[in-house]
């Protein structure tokens, strides 16, 4: 292990913000030193409460996280926030408007905020995000908030790794409830109806109750919390529900079950990502592939047979690596 | 090639509905005879117009497809519909309510309708759906409508394979526009605002125009079509826009570009799916993996290192296959 990485790991474990920031950059840029670092700090993880917040853009997730952070800080807990930002193809930048709400906490050394763009991560977004959560955990954060817009497989993968999943809805926006009803979205642990000063709030709460009443009953009854995050209304109740859920999963043993399942899927996800990258590298460098693709386009060779031929070549390449 | 599959292929190419139904069942159940069949009929594909319709549940996609089918049949075109059904975890069945709209056409031999559930496809949903579209194409259908709710990677993969992508919105439901604005959803080729008798229709059209005006200008100007599918209003205009888009992509050469890109990603998708399945099989049968996972859960071995060890074992297994 290099001296640099050792020093960085030690500083990170001591809770040094700049070390944490540097470590995340290494992981995000897929630097081998980043993976080495995660390996080193991994035994010190598993202590933070990982809370995932998901919901459509505009539902007020960032404002809510700002309000939650304020209460968590008042209780002397250290907080980290990782926002997965849908970067706009129009502005070529991340949609950081909402992020402004978190600036109240920029100068607080007990709060660490980081954004990660969902474009340009070359398919490795969930890998980078999950490694980042481990780094935040190792740096001694008590609460790690993961924020996603909940669309796209990578984002679902990320949010699935949280200990507690919070779905944030706003009144008058029906798509999310339809998605819940249709079973496209899994039932979360807590549902928040934010912007609860809206006249359609109670209608939405009734609709959600209707959907939940159809769901198979498990031990945990999913609470619906009404909030106005921008004024702090209802946020104390949300904190209470987060604590209740944590106590519940710890008592029932579901926390360790969940973590085992999540770690399994993280390992499988990492394997799949690397296999796919290896495949893409071979395709880019292999003229045979371009020839196969031409045959497919000309309808002379079907896609499945082309795939079989490519996998045979990959196996041969693996065999030569083994020799 | 077996005699059975030969006969089935011939009957399918002759446009026999029962042969088409049987062929899709083979593909859906991942039967080797299904892959063999696709290989055989593949040279006869590439003639159908593949039209993808996506949008939130409840936007009226099925009703719209019913209305489009009526007009296409009046113009003596053969139609196939493949609906990717979000199956509800509550009712354990597919949400077939909307499908009723298509029953008008059940007795018409020129219309073929099929649903495919998005659960239980074991990760192979997009593979099965794309092979099904090829079968419908080979069976001589002039128009193949693919319908998805547009959430989830598999569904995005499916819709990306269409020649023309139609986004169906309904007034008063803001999530989809937010998703468009945030760049989570790619800009489609045609946008439909269905249920256009709703008072918020024009507000929504203005919002969509606003989003589109920010998008980088390409050659094709995305039209916004207002429809009331249940009364057939606006559907003729939609058909005209579908034809215009087809003429445009054929004239500009983008149809063949699109198809090349789509076939490439289909081949890559098939390879990745098989690599992942091979991985899962190995994990299920290999006690070493359970041991590695225990170490990860106990925080003694980090997920990335566990993934590396698994890939080394996979390579060794591939090498022994090659010998």
PDB file of N, CA and C in Angstrom, chain B residues 30 35 121-125 127 268-278:
ATOM      1  N   UNK B  30     -37.791 -18.523 -23.422  1.00  0.00           N
ATOM      2  CA  UNK B  30     -36.357 -18.737 -23.606  1.00  0.00           C
ATOM      3  C   UNK B  30     -36.055 -20.147 -24.107  1.00  0.00           C
ATOM      4  N   UNK B  35     -35.034 -19.237 -30.359  1.00  0.00           N
ATOM      5  CA  UNK B  35     -33.848 -18.561 -30.909  1.00  0.00           C
ATOM      6  C   UNK B  35     -33.542 -19.070 -32.309  1.00  0.00           C
ATOM      7  N   UNK B 121     -39.566 -11.970 -15.956  1.00  0.00           N
ATOM      8  CA  UNK B 121     -38.833 -12.186 -17.198  1.00  0.00           C
ATOM      9  C   UNK B 121     -37.361 -12.423 -16.897  1.00  0.00           C
ATOM     10  N   UNK B 122     -36.993 -12.474 -15.623  1.00  0.00           N
ATOM     11  CA  UNK B 122     -35.629 -12.798 -15.188  1.00  0.00           C
ATOM     12  C   UNK B 122     -34.569 -11.949 -15.870  1.00  0.00           C
ATOM     13  N   UNK B 123     -34.871 -10.679 -16.048  1.00  0.00           N
ATOM     14  CA  UNK B 123     -33.868  -9.783 -16.637  1.00  0.00           C
ATOM     15  C   UNK B 123     -33.837  -9.828 -18.142  1.00  0.00           C
ATOM     16  N   UNK B 124     -34.581 -10.784 -18.722  1.00  0.00           N
ATOM     17  CA  UNK B 124     -34.519 -10.936 -20.165  1.00  0.00           C
ATOM     18  C   UNK B 124     -35.682 -10.291 -20.896  1.00  0.00           C
ATOM     19  N   UNK B 125     -36.383  -9.362 -20.221  1.00  0.00           N
ATOM     20  CA  UNK B 125     -37.557  -8.753 -20.833  1.00  0.00           C
ATOM     21  C   UNK B 125     -37.233  -8.069 -22.153  1.00  0.00           C
ATOM     22  N   UNK B 127     -34.754  -8.503 -24.180  1.00  0.00           N
ATOM     23  CA  UNK B 127     -34.370  -9.488 -25.192  1.00  0.00           C
ATOM     24  C   UNK B 127     -35.620 -10.130 -25.796  1.00  0.00           C
ATOM     25  N   UNK B 268     -24.961  -6.166 -27.978  1.00  0.00           N
ATOM     26  CA  UNK B 268     -24.251  -5.947 -26.711  1.00  0.00           C
ATOM     27  C   UNK B 268     -25.137  -6.358 -25.533  1.00  0.00           C
ATOM     28  N   UNK B 269     -26.432  -6.010 -25.611  1.00  0.00           N
ATOM     29  CA  UNK B 269     -27.370  -6.363 -24.546  1.00  0.00           C
ATOM     30  C   UNK B 269     -27.487  -7.874 -24.373  1.00  0.00           C
ATOM     31  N   UNK B 270     -27.554  -8.591 -25.497  1.00  0.00           N
ATOM     32  CA  UNK B 270     -27.637 -10.055 -25.434  1.00  0.00           C
ATOM     33  C   UNK B 270     -26.379 -10.638 -24.802  1.00  0.00           C
ATOM     34  N   UNK B 271     -25.217 -10.114 -25.190  1.00  0.00           N
ATOM     35  CA  UNK B 271     -23.948 -10.591 -24.597  1.00  0.00           C
ATOM     36  C   UNK B 271     -23.951 -10.343 -23.088  1.00  0.00           C
ATOM     37  N   UNK B 272     -24.322  -9.126 -22.679  1.00  0.00           N
ATOM     38  CA  UNK B 272     -24.281  -8.773 -21.263  1.00  0.00           C
ATOM     39  C   UNK B 272     -25.244  -9.649 -20.468  1.00  0.00           C
ATOM     40  N   UNK B 273     -26.429  -9.851 -21.032  1.00  0.00           N
ATOM     41  CA  UNK B 273     -27.425 -10.673 -20.353  1.00  0.00           C
ATOM     42  C   UNK B 273     -26.897 -12.090 -20.125  1.00  0.00           C
ATOM     43  N   UNK B 274     -26.259 -12.648 -21.158  1.00  0.00           N
ATOM     44  CA  UNK B 274     -25.740 -14.018 -21.019  1.00  0.00           C
ATOM     45  C   UNK B 274     -24.570 -14.075 -20.053  1.00  0.00           C
ATOM     46  N   UNK B 275     -23.711 -13.049 -20.078  1.00  0.00           N
ATOM     47  CA  UNK B 275     -22.595 -13.019 -19.127  1.00  0.00           C
ATOM     48  C   UNK B 275     -23.126 -12.960 -17.700  1.00  0.00           C
ATOM     49  N   UNK B 276     -24.167 -12.151 -17.519  1.00  0.00           N
ATOM     50  CA  UNK B 276     -24.727 -12.018 -16.187  1.00  0.00           C
ATOM     51  C   UNK B 276     -25.386 -13.321 -15.721  1.00  0.00           C
ATOM     52  N   UNK B 277     -26.072 -13.977 -16.639  1.00  0.00           N
ATOM     53  CA  UNK B 277     -26.713 -15.239 -16.276  1.00  0.00           C
ATOM     54  C   UNK B 277     -25.669 -16.291 -15.911  1.00  0.00           C
ATOM     55  N   UNK B 278     -24.592 -16.340 -16.699  1.00  0.00           N
ATOM     56  CA  UNK B 278     -23.496 -17.267 -16.419  1.00  0.00           C
ATOM     57  C   UNK B 278     -22.920 -16.983 -15.024  1.00  0.00           C
TER      58      UNK B 278
END
